[in-house]
Amino acid sequence: MSSLITEDEISHETSLVWLEDVENLDYVRQSLDRLPTRKGKPAYHRDGRMVGYALLGPTAKASRASGTFRRRVFWLLPHDRDSKPEGLYAKSAPAEAVDPRTLQPRVKGYKTERSEGGPPSSAMRKLGITLPL
């Protein structure tokens, strides 16, 4: 869940890989998954689709117990707003959702008025983030 991801847990990220153009997505779900490698496309075992993932640098340490690395994975479910604009999340977003425009390596990302189903906020406009409505 995005609120449970700490900056320390993502401090070894070097880049984010997007599998889709996220410019037209109001939100993506993010989770911190245990993966066998620092790099490369991870296997995906959820409903829906993976839209991106993080790559880790060489200083990232594997868990002593499992030998796995904690990496962020970004995904969407079949009932999310991009597939069902008038559905469950027409005017809200799931707990683990963040606006993909706010994501960067080592940056958790956050919800915005747009990801919550509203127009771009004045803060987004001040930052020069312009989005298609």
PDB file of C-alpha atoms in Angstrom:
ATOM      1  CA  MET A   1       0.000   0.000   0.000  1.00  0.00           C
ATOM      2  CA  SER A   2       1.290   3.451  -0.830  1.00  0.00           C
ATOM      3  CA  SER A   3       0.772   4.738   2.703  1.00  0.00           C
ATOM      4  CA  LEU A   4       2.874   1.855   4.019  1.00  0.00           C
ATOM      5  CA  ILE A   5       5.802   2.376   1.643  1.00  0.00           C
ATOM      6  CA  THR A   6       8.576   4.322   3.321  1.00  0.00           C
ATOM      7  CA  GLU A   7      11.271   6.382   1.634  1.00  0.00           C
ATOM      8  CA  ASP A   8      13.882   4.068   3.156  1.00  0.00           C
ATOM      9  CA  GLU A   9      12.307   1.050   1.431  1.00  0.00           C
ATOM     10  CA  ILE A  10      12.647   2.668  -1.988  1.00  0.00           C
ATOM     11  CA  SER A  11      15.999   4.401  -1.401  1.00  0.00           C
ATOM     12  CA  HIS A  12      17.892   1.995  -3.714  1.00  0.00           C
ATOM     13  CA  GLU A  13      15.701   2.599  -6.784  1.00  0.00           C
ATOM     14  CA  THR A  14      17.588   3.744  -9.873  1.00  0.00           C
ATOM     15  CA  SER A  15      14.724   4.010 -12.351  1.00  0.00           C
ATOM     16  CA  LEU A  16      11.089   3.240 -13.043  1.00  0.00           C
ATOM     17  CA  VAL A  17      10.140   1.231 -16.133  1.00  0.00           C
ATOM     18  CA  TRP A  18       6.728   1.936 -17.634  1.00  0.00           C
ATOM     19  CA  LEU A  19       5.126  -0.749 -19.789  1.00  0.00           C
ATOM     20  CA  GLU A  20       2.368   1.625 -20.891  1.00  0.00           C
ATOM     21  CA  ASP A  21       2.030   5.342 -21.455  1.00  0.00           C
ATOM     22  CA  VAL A  22       0.840   6.525 -18.036  1.00  0.00           C
ATOM     23  CA  GLU A  23       0.126  10.105 -19.131  1.00  0.00           C
ATOM     24  CA  ASN A  24      -3.553   9.278 -19.633  1.00  0.00           C
ATOM     25  CA  LEU A  25      -3.940   7.258 -16.431  1.00  0.00           C
ATOM     26  CA  ASP A  26      -5.435   9.133 -13.493  1.00  0.00           C
ATOM     27  CA  TYR A  27      -3.869   6.672 -11.061  1.00  0.00           C
ATOM     28  CA  VAL A  28      -1.899   3.466 -10.789  1.00  0.00           C
ATOM     29  CA  ARG A  29      -1.808   1.084  -7.862  1.00  0.00           C
ATOM     30  CA  GLN A  30       1.589   0.586  -6.265  1.00  0.00           C
ATOM     31  CA  SER A  31       2.836  -2.176  -4.043  1.00  0.00           C
ATOM     32  CA  LEU A  32       6.156  -3.279  -2.642  1.00  0.00           C
ATOM     33  CA  ASP A  33       6.701  -6.846  -3.820  1.00  0.00           C
ATOM     34  CA  ARG A  34       9.350  -9.397  -2.860  1.00  0.00           C
ATOM     35  CA  LEU A  35      11.172 -10.246  -6.079  1.00  0.00           C
ATOM     36  CA  PRO A  36      14.136 -12.511  -6.839  1.00  0.00           C
ATOM     37  CA  THR A  37      16.200  -9.861  -8.659  1.00  0.00           C
ATOM     38  CA  ARG A  38      17.119  -6.164  -8.503  1.00  0.00           C
ATOM     39  CA  LYS A  39      16.381  -5.626 -12.187  1.00  0.00           C
ATOM     40  CA  GLY A  40      14.303  -6.991 -15.023  1.00  0.00           C
ATOM     41  CA  LYS A  41      10.588  -7.347 -15.560  1.00  0.00           C
ATOM     42  CA  PRO A  42       9.030  -9.206 -12.633  1.00  0.00           C
ATOM     43  CA  ALA A  43       6.461 -11.958 -12.972  1.00  0.00           C
ATOM     44  CA  TYR A  44       2.930 -10.680 -12.450  1.00  0.00           C
ATOM     45  CA  HIS A  45       0.444 -12.724 -10.406  1.00  0.00           C
ATOM     46  CA  ARG A  46      -2.562 -10.433  -9.937  1.00  0.00           C
ATOM     47  CA  ASP A  47      -5.744  -9.877 -11.894  1.00  0.00           C
ATOM     48  CA  GLY A  48      -5.498  -6.970 -14.271  1.00  0.00           C
ATOM     49  CA  ARG A  49      -2.185  -5.826 -15.659  1.00  0.00           C
ATOM     50  CA  MET A  50       1.213  -4.576 -14.602  1.00  0.00           C
ATOM     51  CA  VAL A  51       1.916  -1.091 -15.954  1.00  0.00           C
ATOM     52  CA  GLY A  52       5.397  -0.558 -14.504  1.00  0.00           C
ATOM     53  CA  TYR A  53       8.070  -1.520 -12.003  1.00  0.00           C
ATOM     54  CA  ALA A  54      11.166  -0.185 -10.261  1.00  0.00           C
ATOM     55  CA  LEU A  55      14.783  -1.186 -10.843  1.00  0.00           C
ATOM     56  CA  LEU A  56      17.227  -1.300  -7.941  1.00  0.00           C
ATOM     57  CA  GLY A  57      20.883  -0.352  -7.844  1.00  0.00           C
ATOM     58  CA  PRO A  58      23.754  -2.642  -6.810  1.00  0.00           C
ATOM     59  CA  THR A  59      23.700  -1.422  -3.197  1.00  0.00           C
ATOM     60  CA  ALA A  60      20.237  -2.918  -2.587  1.00  0.00           C
ATOM     61  CA  LYS A  61      20.529  -5.832  -0.198  1.00  0.00           C
ATOM     62  CA  ALA A  62      18.488  -9.004  -0.400  1.00  0.00           C
ATOM     63  CA  SER A  63      16.507 -10.153   2.599  1.00  0.00           C
ATOM     64  CA  ARG A  64      18.554 -12.536   4.741  1.00  0.00           C
ATOM     65  CA  ALA A  65      15.512 -14.731   5.326  1.00  0.00           C
ATOM     66  CA  SER A  66      14.185 -15.034   1.772  1.00  0.00           C
ATOM     67  CA  GLY A  67      16.957 -13.821  -0.528  1.00  0.00           C
ATOM     68  CA  THR A  68      14.456 -11.532  -2.234  1.00  0.00           C
ATOM     69  CA  PHE A  69      14.489  -7.814  -2.956  1.00  0.00           C
ATOM     70  CA  ARG A  70      11.633  -5.424  -2.191  1.00  0.00           C
ATOM     71  CA  ARG A  71      10.693  -3.594  -5.380  1.00  0.00           C
ATOM     72  CA  ARG A  72       7.742  -1.454  -6.333  1.00  0.00           C
ATOM     73  CA  VAL A  73       5.323  -2.758  -8.916  1.00  0.00           C
ATOM     74  CA  PHE A  74       2.636  -0.556 -10.495  1.00  0.00           C
ATOM     75  CA  TRP A  75      -0.597  -2.160 -11.675  1.00  0.00           C
ATOM     76  CA  LEU A  76      -4.294  -1.785 -12.444  1.00  0.00           C
ATOM     77  CA  LEU A  77      -7.260  -4.095 -11.928  1.00  0.00           C
ATOM     78  CA  PRO A  78     -10.028  -4.735 -14.479  1.00  0.00           C
ATOM     79  CA  HIS A  79     -12.515  -2.559 -12.532  1.00  0.00           C
ATOM     80  CA  ASP A  80     -10.200   0.474 -12.248  1.00  0.00           C
ATOM     81  CA  ARG A  81     -11.139   3.828 -13.771  1.00  0.00           C
ATOM     82  CA  ASP A  82      -9.094   3.422 -16.965  1.00  0.00           C
ATOM     83  CA  SER A  83     -11.245   0.407 -17.947  1.00  0.00           C
ATOM     84  CA  LYS A  84     -14.519   1.402 -16.256  1.00  0.00           C
ATOM     85  CA  PRO A  85     -14.692   5.209 -16.092  1.00  0.00           C
ATOM     86  CA  GLU A  86     -18.206   5.183 -14.611  1.00  0.00           C
ATOM     87  CA  GLY A  87     -17.484   2.291 -12.244  1.00  0.00           C
ATOM     88  CA  LEU A  88     -16.533   1.914  -8.591  1.00  0.00           C
ATOM     89  CA  TYR A  89     -13.640   4.402  -8.789  1.00  0.00           C
ATOM     90  CA  ALA A  90     -15.268   7.066 -10.980  1.00  0.00           C
ATOM     91  CA  LYS A  91     -14.849   9.692  -8.234  1.00  0.00           C
ATOM     92  CA  SER A  92     -12.307   8.081  -5.930  1.00  0.00           C
ATOM     93  CA  ALA A  93      -9.238   5.875  -5.981  1.00  0.00           C
ATOM     94  CA  PRO A  94      -8.184   2.711  -4.140  1.00  0.00           C
ATOM     95  CA  ALA A  95      -6.014   3.061  -1.021  1.00  0.00           C
ATOM     96  CA  GLU A  96      -2.808   1.979  -2.811  1.00  0.00           C
ATOM     97  CA  ALA A  97      -3.353   4.301  -5.773  1.00  0.00           C
ATOM     98  CA  VAL A  98      -1.158   7.286  -6.649  1.00  0.00           C
ATOM     99  CA  ASP A  99      -1.042   9.698  -9.561  1.00  0.00           C
ATOM    100  CA  PRO A 100       1.663   8.275 -11.868  1.00  0.00           C
ATOM    101  CA  ARG A 101       2.835  11.808 -12.708  1.00  0.00           C
ATOM    102  CA  THR A 102       4.037  12.154  -9.105  1.00  0.00           C
ATOM    103  CA  LEU A 103       6.197   9.002  -9.188  1.00  0.00           C
ATOM    104  CA  GLN A 104       9.956   8.987  -9.599  1.00  0.00           C
ATOM    105  CA  PRO A 105      12.723   6.679  -8.414  1.00  0.00           C
ATOM    106  CA  ARG A 106      12.993   7.035  -4.622  1.00  0.00           C
ATOM    107  CA  VAL A 107       9.759   9.116  -4.527  1.00  0.00           C
ATOM    108  CA  LYS A 108       6.630   7.456  -3.129  1.00  0.00           C
ATOM    109  CA  GLY A 109       4.167   9.413  -5.194  1.00  0.00           C
ATOM    110  CA  TYR A 110       0.890  10.762  -3.909  1.00  0.00           C
ATOM    111  CA  LYS A 111      -2.775  11.127  -4.636  1.00  0.00           C
ATOM    112  CA  THR A 112      -3.940  14.265  -6.377  1.00  0.00           C
ATOM    113  CA  GLU A 113      -7.358  15.747  -6.976  1.00  0.00           C
ATOM    114  CA  ARG A 114      -7.174  14.224 -10.452  1.00  0.00           C
ATOM    115  CA  SER A 115      -6.391  10.737  -9.147  1.00  0.00           C
ATOM    116  CA  GLU A 116      -9.355  11.104  -6.804  1.00  0.00           C
ATOM    117  CA  GLY A 117     -11.683  11.854  -9.736  1.00  0.00           C
ATOM    118  CA  GLY A 118     -11.537  15.642  -9.809  1.00  0.00           C
ATOM    119  CA  PRO A 119      -9.831  18.277 -11.954  1.00  0.00           C
ATOM    120  CA  PRO A 120      -6.136  19.185 -11.605  1.00  0.00           C
ATOM    121  CA  SER A 121      -5.513  21.149  -8.416  1.00  0.00           C
ATOM    122  CA  SER A 122      -4.079  24.645  -8.205  1.00  0.00           C
ATOM    123  CA  ALA A 123      -0.895  23.087  -6.760  1.00  0.00           C
ATOM    124  CA  MET A 124      -0.544  20.903  -9.852  1.00  0.00           C
ATOM    125  CA  ARG A 125      -1.071  23.929 -12.085  1.00  0.00           C
ATOM    126  CA  LYS A 126       1.604  25.873 -10.140  1.00  0.00           C
ATOM    127  CA  LEU A 127       4.029  22.968 -10.667  1.00  0.00           C
ATOM    128  CA  GLY A 128       3.314  23.202 -14.388  1.00  0.00           C
ATOM    129  CA  ILE A 129       1.610  19.801 -14.490  1.00  0.00           C
ATOM    130  CA  THR A 130      -1.039  20.087 -17.164  1.00  0.00           C
ATOM    131  CA  LEU A 131      -3.183  17.109 -17.904  1.00  0.00           C
ATOM    132  CA  PRO A 132      -5.852  16.380 -20.493  1.00  0.00           C
ATOM    133  CA  LEU A 133      -9.311  16.593 -18.955  1.00  0.00           C
TER     134      LEU A 133
END
